[in-house]
Coordinates of C-alpha atoms in Angstrom, one line a residue:
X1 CA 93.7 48.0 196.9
X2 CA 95.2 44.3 198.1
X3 CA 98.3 42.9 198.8
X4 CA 99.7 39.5 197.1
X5 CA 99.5 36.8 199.4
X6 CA 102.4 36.9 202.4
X7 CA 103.8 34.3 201.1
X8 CA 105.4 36.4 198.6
X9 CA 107.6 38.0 201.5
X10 CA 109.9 34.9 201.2
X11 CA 110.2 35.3 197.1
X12 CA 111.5 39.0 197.4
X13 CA 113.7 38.4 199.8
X14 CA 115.4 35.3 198.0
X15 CA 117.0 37.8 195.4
X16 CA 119.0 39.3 198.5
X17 CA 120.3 35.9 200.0
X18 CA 124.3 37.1 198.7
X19 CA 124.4 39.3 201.3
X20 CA 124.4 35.8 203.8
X21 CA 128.0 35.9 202.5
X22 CA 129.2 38.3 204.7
X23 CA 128.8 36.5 207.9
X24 CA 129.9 33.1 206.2
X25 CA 133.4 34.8 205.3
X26 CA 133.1 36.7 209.1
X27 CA 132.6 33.0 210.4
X28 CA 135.1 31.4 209.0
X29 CA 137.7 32.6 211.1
X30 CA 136.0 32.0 213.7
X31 CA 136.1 28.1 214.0
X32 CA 139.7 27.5 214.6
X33 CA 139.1 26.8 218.1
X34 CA 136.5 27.0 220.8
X35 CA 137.1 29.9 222.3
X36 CA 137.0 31.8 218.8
X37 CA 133.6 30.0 218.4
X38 CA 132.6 31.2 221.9
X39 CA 133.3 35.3 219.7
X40 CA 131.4 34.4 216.9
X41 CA 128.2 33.5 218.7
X42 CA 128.9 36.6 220.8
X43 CA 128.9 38.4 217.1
X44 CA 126.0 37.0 216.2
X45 CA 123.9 40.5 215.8
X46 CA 125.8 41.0 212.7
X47 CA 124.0 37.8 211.2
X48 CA 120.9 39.0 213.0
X49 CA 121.3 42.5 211.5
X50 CA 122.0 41.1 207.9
X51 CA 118.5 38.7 207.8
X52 CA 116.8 41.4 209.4
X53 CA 117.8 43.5 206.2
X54 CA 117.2 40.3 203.6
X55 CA 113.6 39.9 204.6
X56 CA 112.7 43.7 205.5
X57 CA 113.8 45.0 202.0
X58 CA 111.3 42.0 201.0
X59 CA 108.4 43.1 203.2
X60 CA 108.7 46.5 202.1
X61 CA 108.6 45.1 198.7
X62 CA 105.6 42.9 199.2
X63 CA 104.1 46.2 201.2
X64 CA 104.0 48.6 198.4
X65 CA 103.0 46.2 195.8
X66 CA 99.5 46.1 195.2
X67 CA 96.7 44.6 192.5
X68 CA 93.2 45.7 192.0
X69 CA 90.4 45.8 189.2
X70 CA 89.2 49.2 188.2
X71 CA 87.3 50.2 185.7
X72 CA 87.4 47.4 183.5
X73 CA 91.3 47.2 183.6
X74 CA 93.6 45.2 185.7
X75 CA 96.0 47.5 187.8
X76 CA 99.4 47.0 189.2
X77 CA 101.3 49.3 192.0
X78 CA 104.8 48.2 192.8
X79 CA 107.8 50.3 194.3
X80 CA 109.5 51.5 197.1
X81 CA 111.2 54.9 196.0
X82 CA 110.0 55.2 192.6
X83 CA 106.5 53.7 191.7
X84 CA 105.6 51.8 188.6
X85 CA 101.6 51.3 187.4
X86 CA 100.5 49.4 185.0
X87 CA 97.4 49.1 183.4
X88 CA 95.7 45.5 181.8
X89 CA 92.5 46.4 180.1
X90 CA 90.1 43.5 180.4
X91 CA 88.8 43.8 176.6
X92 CA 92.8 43.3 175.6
X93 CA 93.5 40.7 177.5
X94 CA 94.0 37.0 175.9
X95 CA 94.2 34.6 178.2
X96 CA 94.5 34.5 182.3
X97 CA 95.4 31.8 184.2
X98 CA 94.8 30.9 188.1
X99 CA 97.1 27.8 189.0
X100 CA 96.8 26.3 192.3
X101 CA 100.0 24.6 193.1
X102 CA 99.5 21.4 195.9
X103 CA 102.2 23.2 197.6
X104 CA 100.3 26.4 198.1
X105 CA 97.1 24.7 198.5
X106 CA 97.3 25.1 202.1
X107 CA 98.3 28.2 202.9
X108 CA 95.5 29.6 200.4
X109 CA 97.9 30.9 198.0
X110 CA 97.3 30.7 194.1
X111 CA 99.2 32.2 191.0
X112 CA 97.2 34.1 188.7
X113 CA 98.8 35.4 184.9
X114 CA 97.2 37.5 182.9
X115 CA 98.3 37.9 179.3
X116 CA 97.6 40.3 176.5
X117 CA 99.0 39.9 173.1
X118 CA 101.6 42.8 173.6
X119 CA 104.3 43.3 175.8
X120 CA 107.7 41.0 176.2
X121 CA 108.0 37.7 173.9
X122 CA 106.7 35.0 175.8
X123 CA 106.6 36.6 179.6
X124 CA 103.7 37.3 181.0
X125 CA 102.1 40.4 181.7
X126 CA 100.9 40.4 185.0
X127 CA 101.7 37.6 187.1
X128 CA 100.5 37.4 191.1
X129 CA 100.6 35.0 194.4
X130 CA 97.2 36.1 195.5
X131 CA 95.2 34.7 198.2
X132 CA 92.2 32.2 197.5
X133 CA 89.6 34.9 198.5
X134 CA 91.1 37.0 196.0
X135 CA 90.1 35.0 192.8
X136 CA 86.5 35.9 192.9
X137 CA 87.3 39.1 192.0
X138 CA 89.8 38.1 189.2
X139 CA 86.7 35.6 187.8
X140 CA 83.9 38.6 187.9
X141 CA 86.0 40.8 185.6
X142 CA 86.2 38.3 182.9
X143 CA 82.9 37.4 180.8
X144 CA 81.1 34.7 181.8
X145 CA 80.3 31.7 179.3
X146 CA 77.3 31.9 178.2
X147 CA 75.2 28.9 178.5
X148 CA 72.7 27.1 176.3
X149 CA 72.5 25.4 172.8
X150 CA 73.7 27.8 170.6
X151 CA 76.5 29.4 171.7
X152 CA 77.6 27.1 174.6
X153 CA 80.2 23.5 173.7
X154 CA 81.4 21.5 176.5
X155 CA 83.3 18.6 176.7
X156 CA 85.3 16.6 179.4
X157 CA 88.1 14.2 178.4
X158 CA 88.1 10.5 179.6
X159 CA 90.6 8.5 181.2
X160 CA 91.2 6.3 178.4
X161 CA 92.0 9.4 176.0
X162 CA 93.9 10.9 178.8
X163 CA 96.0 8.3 178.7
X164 CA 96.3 7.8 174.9
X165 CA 97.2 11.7 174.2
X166 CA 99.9 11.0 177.2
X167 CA 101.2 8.4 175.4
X168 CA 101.8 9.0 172.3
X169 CA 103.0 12.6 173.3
X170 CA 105.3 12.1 175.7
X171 CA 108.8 13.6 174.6
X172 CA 110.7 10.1 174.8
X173 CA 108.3 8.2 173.3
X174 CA 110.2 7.1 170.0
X175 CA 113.6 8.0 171.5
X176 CA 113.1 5.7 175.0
X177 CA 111.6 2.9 172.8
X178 CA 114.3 2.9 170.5
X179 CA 117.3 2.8 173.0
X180 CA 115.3 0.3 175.0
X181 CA 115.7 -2.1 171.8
X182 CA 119.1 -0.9 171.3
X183 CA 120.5 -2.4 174.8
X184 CA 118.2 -5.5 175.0
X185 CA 119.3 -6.8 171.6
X186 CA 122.3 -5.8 171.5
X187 CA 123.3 -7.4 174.9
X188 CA 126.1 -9.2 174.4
X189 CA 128.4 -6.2 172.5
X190 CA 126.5 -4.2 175.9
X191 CA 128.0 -6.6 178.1
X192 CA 131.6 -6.1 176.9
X193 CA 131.8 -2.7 177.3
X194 CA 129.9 -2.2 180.3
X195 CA 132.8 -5.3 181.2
X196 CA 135.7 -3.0 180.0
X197 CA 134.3 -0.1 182.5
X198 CA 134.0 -2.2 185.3
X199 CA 130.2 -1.7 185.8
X200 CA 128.9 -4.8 185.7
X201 CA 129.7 -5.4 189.7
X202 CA 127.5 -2.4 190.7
X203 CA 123.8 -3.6 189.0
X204 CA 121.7 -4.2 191.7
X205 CA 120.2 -7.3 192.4
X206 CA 116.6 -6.6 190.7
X207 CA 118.2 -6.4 187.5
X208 CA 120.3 -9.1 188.0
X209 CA 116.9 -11.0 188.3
X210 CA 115.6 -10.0 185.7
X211 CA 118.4 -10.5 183.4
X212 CA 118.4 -14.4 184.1
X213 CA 115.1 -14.5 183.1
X214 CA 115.3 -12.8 179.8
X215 CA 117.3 -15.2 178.0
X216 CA 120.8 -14.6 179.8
X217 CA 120.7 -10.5 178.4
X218 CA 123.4 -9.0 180.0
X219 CA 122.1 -7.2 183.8
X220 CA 124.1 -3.9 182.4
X221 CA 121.5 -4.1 179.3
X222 CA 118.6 -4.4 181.3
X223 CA 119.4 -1.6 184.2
X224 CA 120.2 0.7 181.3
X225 CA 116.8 -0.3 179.4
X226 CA 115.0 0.3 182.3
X227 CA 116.4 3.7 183.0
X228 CA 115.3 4.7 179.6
X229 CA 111.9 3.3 180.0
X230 CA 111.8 5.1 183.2
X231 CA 112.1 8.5 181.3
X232 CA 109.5 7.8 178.9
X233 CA 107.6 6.9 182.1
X234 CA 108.0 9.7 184.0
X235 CA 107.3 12.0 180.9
X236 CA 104.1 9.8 180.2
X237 CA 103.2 10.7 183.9
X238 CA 104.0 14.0 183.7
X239 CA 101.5 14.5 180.9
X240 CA 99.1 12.7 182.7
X241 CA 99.1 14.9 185.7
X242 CA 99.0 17.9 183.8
X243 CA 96.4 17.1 181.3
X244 CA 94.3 14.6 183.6
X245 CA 90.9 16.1 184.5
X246 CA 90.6 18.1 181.4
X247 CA 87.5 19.7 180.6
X248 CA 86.9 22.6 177.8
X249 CA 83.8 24.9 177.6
X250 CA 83.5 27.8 174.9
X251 CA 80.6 30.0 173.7
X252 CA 81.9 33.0 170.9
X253 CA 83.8 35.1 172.7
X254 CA 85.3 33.0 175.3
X255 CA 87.1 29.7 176.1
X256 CA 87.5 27.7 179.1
X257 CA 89.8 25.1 180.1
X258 CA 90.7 23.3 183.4
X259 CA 93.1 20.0 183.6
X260 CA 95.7 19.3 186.2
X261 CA 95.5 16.3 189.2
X262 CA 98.1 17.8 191.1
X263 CA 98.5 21.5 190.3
X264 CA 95.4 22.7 188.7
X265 CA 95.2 25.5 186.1
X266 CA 92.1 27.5 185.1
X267 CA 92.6 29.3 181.5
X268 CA 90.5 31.8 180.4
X269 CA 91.0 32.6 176.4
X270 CA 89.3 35.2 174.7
X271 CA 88.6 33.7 171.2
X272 CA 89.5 36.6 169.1
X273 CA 92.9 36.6 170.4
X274 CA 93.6 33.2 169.2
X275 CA 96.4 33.5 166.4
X276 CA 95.7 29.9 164.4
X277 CA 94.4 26.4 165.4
X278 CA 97.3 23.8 165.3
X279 CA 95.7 20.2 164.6
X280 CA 98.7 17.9 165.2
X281 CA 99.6 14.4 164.5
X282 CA 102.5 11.9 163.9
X283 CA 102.7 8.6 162.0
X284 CA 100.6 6.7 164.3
X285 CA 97.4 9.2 165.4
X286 CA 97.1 9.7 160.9
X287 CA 97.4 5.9 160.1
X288 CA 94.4 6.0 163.0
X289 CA 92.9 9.3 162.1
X290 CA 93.3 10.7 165.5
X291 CA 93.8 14.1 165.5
X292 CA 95.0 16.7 168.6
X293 CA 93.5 20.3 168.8
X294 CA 95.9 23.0 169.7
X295 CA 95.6 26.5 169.7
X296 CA 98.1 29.7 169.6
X297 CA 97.1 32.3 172.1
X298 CA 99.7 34.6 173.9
X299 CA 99.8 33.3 177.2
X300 CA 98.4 30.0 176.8
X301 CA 100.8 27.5 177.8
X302 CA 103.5 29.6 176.0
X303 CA 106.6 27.6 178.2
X304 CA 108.4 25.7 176.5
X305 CA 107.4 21.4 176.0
X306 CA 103.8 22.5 177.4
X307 CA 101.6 21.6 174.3
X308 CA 98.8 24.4 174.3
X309 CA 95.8 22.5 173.7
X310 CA 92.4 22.7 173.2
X311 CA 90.8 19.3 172.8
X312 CA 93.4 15.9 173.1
X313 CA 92.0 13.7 171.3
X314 CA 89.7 13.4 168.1
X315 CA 88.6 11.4 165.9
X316 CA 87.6 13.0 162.2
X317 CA 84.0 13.0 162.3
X318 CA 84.6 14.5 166.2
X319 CA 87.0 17.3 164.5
X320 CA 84.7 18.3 161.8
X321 CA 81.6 19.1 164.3
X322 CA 84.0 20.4 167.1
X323 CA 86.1 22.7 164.7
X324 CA 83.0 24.6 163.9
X325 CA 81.7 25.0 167.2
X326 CA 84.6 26.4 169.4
X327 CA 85.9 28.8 165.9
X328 CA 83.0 29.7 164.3
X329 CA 83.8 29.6 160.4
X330 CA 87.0 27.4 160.7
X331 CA 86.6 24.7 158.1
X332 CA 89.1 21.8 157.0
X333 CA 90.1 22.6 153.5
X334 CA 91.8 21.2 150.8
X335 CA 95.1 22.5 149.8
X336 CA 94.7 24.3 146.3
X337 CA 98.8 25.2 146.2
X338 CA 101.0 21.7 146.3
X339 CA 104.2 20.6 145.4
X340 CA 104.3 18.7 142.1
X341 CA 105.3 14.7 141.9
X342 CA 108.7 15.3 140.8
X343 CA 109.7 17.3 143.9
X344 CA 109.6 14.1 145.7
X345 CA 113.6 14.2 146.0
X346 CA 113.4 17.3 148.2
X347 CA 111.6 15.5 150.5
X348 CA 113.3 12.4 150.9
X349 CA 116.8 13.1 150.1
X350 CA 118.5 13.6 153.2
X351 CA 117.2 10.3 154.9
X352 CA 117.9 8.2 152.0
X353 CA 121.5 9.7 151.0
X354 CA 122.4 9.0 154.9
X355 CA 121.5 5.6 154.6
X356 CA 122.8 4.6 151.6
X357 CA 126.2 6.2 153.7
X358 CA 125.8 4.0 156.2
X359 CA 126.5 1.6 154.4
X360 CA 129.9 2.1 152.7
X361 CA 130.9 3.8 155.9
X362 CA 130.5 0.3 157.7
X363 CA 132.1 -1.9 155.5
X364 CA 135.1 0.3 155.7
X365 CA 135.0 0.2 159.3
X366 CA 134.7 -3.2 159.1
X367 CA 137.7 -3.8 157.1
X368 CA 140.0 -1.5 159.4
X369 CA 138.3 -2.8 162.5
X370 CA 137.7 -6.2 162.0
X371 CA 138.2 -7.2 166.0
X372 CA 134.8 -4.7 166.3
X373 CA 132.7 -6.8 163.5
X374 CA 129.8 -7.5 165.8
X375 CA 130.0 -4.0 167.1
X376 CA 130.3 -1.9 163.6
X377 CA 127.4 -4.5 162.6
X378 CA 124.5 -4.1 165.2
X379 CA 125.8 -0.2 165.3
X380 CA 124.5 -0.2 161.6
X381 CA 121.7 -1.8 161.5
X382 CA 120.6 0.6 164.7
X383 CA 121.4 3.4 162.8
X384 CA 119.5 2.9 159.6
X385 CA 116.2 2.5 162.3
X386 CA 115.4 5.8 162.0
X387 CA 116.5 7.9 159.2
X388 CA 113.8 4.5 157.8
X389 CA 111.4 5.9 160.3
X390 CA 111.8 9.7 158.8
X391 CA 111.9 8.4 155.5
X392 CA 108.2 7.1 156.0
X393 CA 107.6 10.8 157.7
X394 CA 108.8 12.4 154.5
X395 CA 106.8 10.3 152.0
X396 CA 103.7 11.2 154.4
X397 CA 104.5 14.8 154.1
X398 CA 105.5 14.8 150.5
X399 CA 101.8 14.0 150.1
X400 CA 100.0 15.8 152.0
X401 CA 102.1 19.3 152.2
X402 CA 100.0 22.1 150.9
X403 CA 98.3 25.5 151.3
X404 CA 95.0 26.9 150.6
X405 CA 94.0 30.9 151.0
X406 CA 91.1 32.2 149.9
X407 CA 87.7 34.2 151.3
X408 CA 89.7 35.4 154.1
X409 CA 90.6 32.0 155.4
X410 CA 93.9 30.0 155.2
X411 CA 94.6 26.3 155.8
X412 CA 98.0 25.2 155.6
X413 CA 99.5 21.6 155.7
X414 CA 103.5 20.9 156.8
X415 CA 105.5 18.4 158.2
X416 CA 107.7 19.8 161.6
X417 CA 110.0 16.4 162.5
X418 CA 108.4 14.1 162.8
X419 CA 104.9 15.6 163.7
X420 CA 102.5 16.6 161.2
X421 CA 100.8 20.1 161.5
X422 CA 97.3 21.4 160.0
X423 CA 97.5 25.2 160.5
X424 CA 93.8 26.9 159.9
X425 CA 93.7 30.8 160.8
X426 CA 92.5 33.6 159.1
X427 CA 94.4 35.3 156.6
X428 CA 95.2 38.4 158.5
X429 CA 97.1 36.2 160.8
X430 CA 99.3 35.4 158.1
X431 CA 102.3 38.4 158.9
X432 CA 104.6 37.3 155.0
X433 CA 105.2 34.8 153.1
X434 CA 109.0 34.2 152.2
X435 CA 110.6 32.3 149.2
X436 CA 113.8 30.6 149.7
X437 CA 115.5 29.3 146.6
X438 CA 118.7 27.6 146.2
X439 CA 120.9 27.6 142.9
X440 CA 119.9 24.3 141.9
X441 CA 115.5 25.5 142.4
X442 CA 116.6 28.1 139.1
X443 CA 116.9 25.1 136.9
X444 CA 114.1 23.3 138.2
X445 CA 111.5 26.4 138.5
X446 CA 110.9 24.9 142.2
X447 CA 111.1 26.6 145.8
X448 CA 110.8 26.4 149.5
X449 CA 107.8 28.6 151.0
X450 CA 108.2 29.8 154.8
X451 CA 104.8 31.2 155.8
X452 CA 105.1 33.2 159.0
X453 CA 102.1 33.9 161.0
X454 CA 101.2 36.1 163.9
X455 CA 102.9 34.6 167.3
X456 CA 104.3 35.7 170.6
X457 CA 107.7 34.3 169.2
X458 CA 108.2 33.5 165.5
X459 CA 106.4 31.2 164.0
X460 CA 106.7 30.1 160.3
X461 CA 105.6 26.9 158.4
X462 CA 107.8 25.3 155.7
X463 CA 106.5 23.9 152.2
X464 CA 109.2 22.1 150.9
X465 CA 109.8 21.7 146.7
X466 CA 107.0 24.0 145.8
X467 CA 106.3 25.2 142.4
X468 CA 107.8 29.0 141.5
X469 CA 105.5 30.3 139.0
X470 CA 102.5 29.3 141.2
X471 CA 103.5 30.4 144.3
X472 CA 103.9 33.7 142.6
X473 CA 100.8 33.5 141.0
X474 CA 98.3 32.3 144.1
X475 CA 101.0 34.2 146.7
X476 CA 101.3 37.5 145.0
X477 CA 99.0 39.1 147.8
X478 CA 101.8 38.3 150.3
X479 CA 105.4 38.9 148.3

């Protein structure tokens, strides 16, 4: 049997750090002068006798908890009183993980997490500070890859489409470009509320700079476009550091994928415990044909903004020989089940009735308001940005929504946002199939389709206007 690493003594004992108030309340009446200080120090084994407590009841906890492999099966022993074992077997489990935070790097410590597709909603199973010694036995109890032609796929992810799937994924992308353009062309109505607060005397002398060299923009427009350039920025480096370095390797029943420049992450997935493969995209990887591979596996980068993928970037004729390499029988199909051309309302609807409001709204603001004109103006036209944006989003999805199940296999096509999502599992994985109608669909024979499929969390995909009488008819399996 081993212990985690000792680092761990400091993690139990965190949870017991209220008791420090005790000796902060006992100290406080104790600093009123310096002879009451002179009887608090003299009281000091009280402190002494409270840490002592703190970081032995963590001790003991780190003591009794122990780890090994045994027959096949992960095994956990925790508890001081009462004892708790639990029991991973290695045929069950989906995915494990070894992350080596820089931090830990050198003390030897490592995280390990191993994962099996029951248990709590997205918590892991199993998850250990062990010592660096200790992953060799963690990596000899999980199949090895099996090398060679047939069975074996490889593939390590440049720089440049490091860089291009960090990019365009990065969570304020669109938001942080948007705003940027908000506050550098809108300068001058920026400038006179930034004036009315009383900011303008605390820019800083870079964007001051700056300012007089971009056509007299206000420094208050700049400093704020630059602090939302900086979050894109620091997302875009984010993903970069997590996903730099990434290399895949798969053979039938296992896959294997390391990335990370600062904290690096080892995942071991067993293939059969993958629920469905996500191929994502927005507006600008499908007017490029670049495509993302992503798969559902419980305990693969199940937190939440971590995107759990398998491959980062692909072009089509890459997909197409990749797909069938790493998932045997996983095919691109096209959808049999669509929505017809006159459900192209359902789709668009929303973005266009709010900005044909804007509109109206605006000129009746502008007629109350007229002091604000320039204001209620440049508001306007920065509004009607992006509901134009997730207009074109909708058109997209409106023609290229769609399901296909057949032969065991199901390839579904939906629109999420404003990313666009290619579901491909088999159709066991499919848990039901839902219809939601409103009043209105009666009249018009139409419906909305949610398709859930087997997840850690729920999971369902959307297929907006559909067509009643067919989803009964190719759906029946499922209602």
């Amino acid at each position: 049997m081993r212990r985690e690493h000792p680092l761990r003594i400091l993690r139990y004992s965190m949870k017991n750090l209220w008791l420090l108030i005790f000796p902060i309340v006992r100290g406080a009446y104790h600093f009123a002068s310096r002879e009451d200080v002179e009887a608090w120090l003299h009281g000091t084994w009280f402190e002494l006798l409270i840490l002592l407590a703190i970081f032995g009841y963590g001790w003991l906890n780190w003591y009794f908890r122990q780890f090994d492999v045994q027959d096949e099966q992960l095994y956990v022993r925790d508890g001081i009183l009462f004892t708790r074992q639990r029991f991973l077997p290695i045929r069950n489990l989906s995915a494990m993980v070894i992350e080596k935070p820089v931090w830990l790097r050198p003390f030897g410590g490592e995280y390990l997490c191993a994962d099996a597709a029951g248990g709590l909603l997205e918590a892991t199973d199993i998850l250990l500070l062990i010592r660096r010694k200790d992953e060799k036995l963690f990596r000899d109890a999980v199949p090895r890859l099996r090398q060679g032609k047939r069975h074996h796929y490889a593939d390590k992810v440049g720089i440049g489409r490091t860089l291009l799937f960090s990019m365009i994924f990065s969570s304020s992308f669109s938001g942080a470009l948007y705003l940027a353009i908000f506050w550098f062309q809108g300068g001058r109505i920026a400038r006179d509320l930034i004036r009315e607060f009383q900011l303008t005397e605390r820019l800083n002398n870079i964007s001051a700079t700056l300012a007089s060299r971009l056509m007299g923009i206000p420094p208050a427009a700049v400093a704020v476009s630059i602090f939302i350039l900086s979050t894109w920025l620091l997302s875009f480096i984010a993903n970069l550091i997590r996903y730099g370095g990434f290399v895949m390797e798969s053979d039938k029943r296992m896959i294997a994928v390391r990335s990370g420049l600062v904290t690096r992450r080892h995942y071991c997935l067993n293939s059969r415990m993958v629920n469905y493969i996500d191929i994502r995209q927005n507006v600008f990887t499908k007017l490029c044909k670049i495509y993302s591979l992503a798969v559902n596996c419980p305990g693969y980068s199940s937190r939440r903004g971590v995107i759990p993928i398998c491959m980062p970037i692909l072009i089509r004729k890459e997909l197409e020989e990749t797909l069938p390499m790493i998932f045997p029988g996983s095919r691109l199909s096209k959808c049999k089940l669509r929505p017809p051309w006159h459900s192209w309302w359902g789709y668009v609807c929303i973005p266009v009735c709010m900005a044909i409001a804007v509109i109206p709204v605006s000129a009746i603001l502008l007629r109350l308001f007229p002091a604000f004109d320039d204001v209620i103006r440049f508001f306007r036209v920065m509004l009607l940005i992006p509901l134009l944006w997730k207009l074109i989003v909708q058109i997209i999805a409106f023609t290229t929504t769609g399901v296909t199940i057949s032969k065991g296999h199901a390839c579904i096509r939906y629109c999420r946002g404003l990313t666009f999502h290619t579901i491909i599992c088999d159709s066991d994985r499919i848990v039901k199939v839902r219809i939601h109608r409103h009043f209105w669909h009666h009249f018009t024979g139409k419906c909305h389709v949610l398709i859930y499929l087997r997840s850690e969390s729920p999971r369902y995909c959307t297929l907006i206007g559909m067509q009643y009488s067919e989803v009964k008819e190719q759906l029946k399996e499922y209602l």
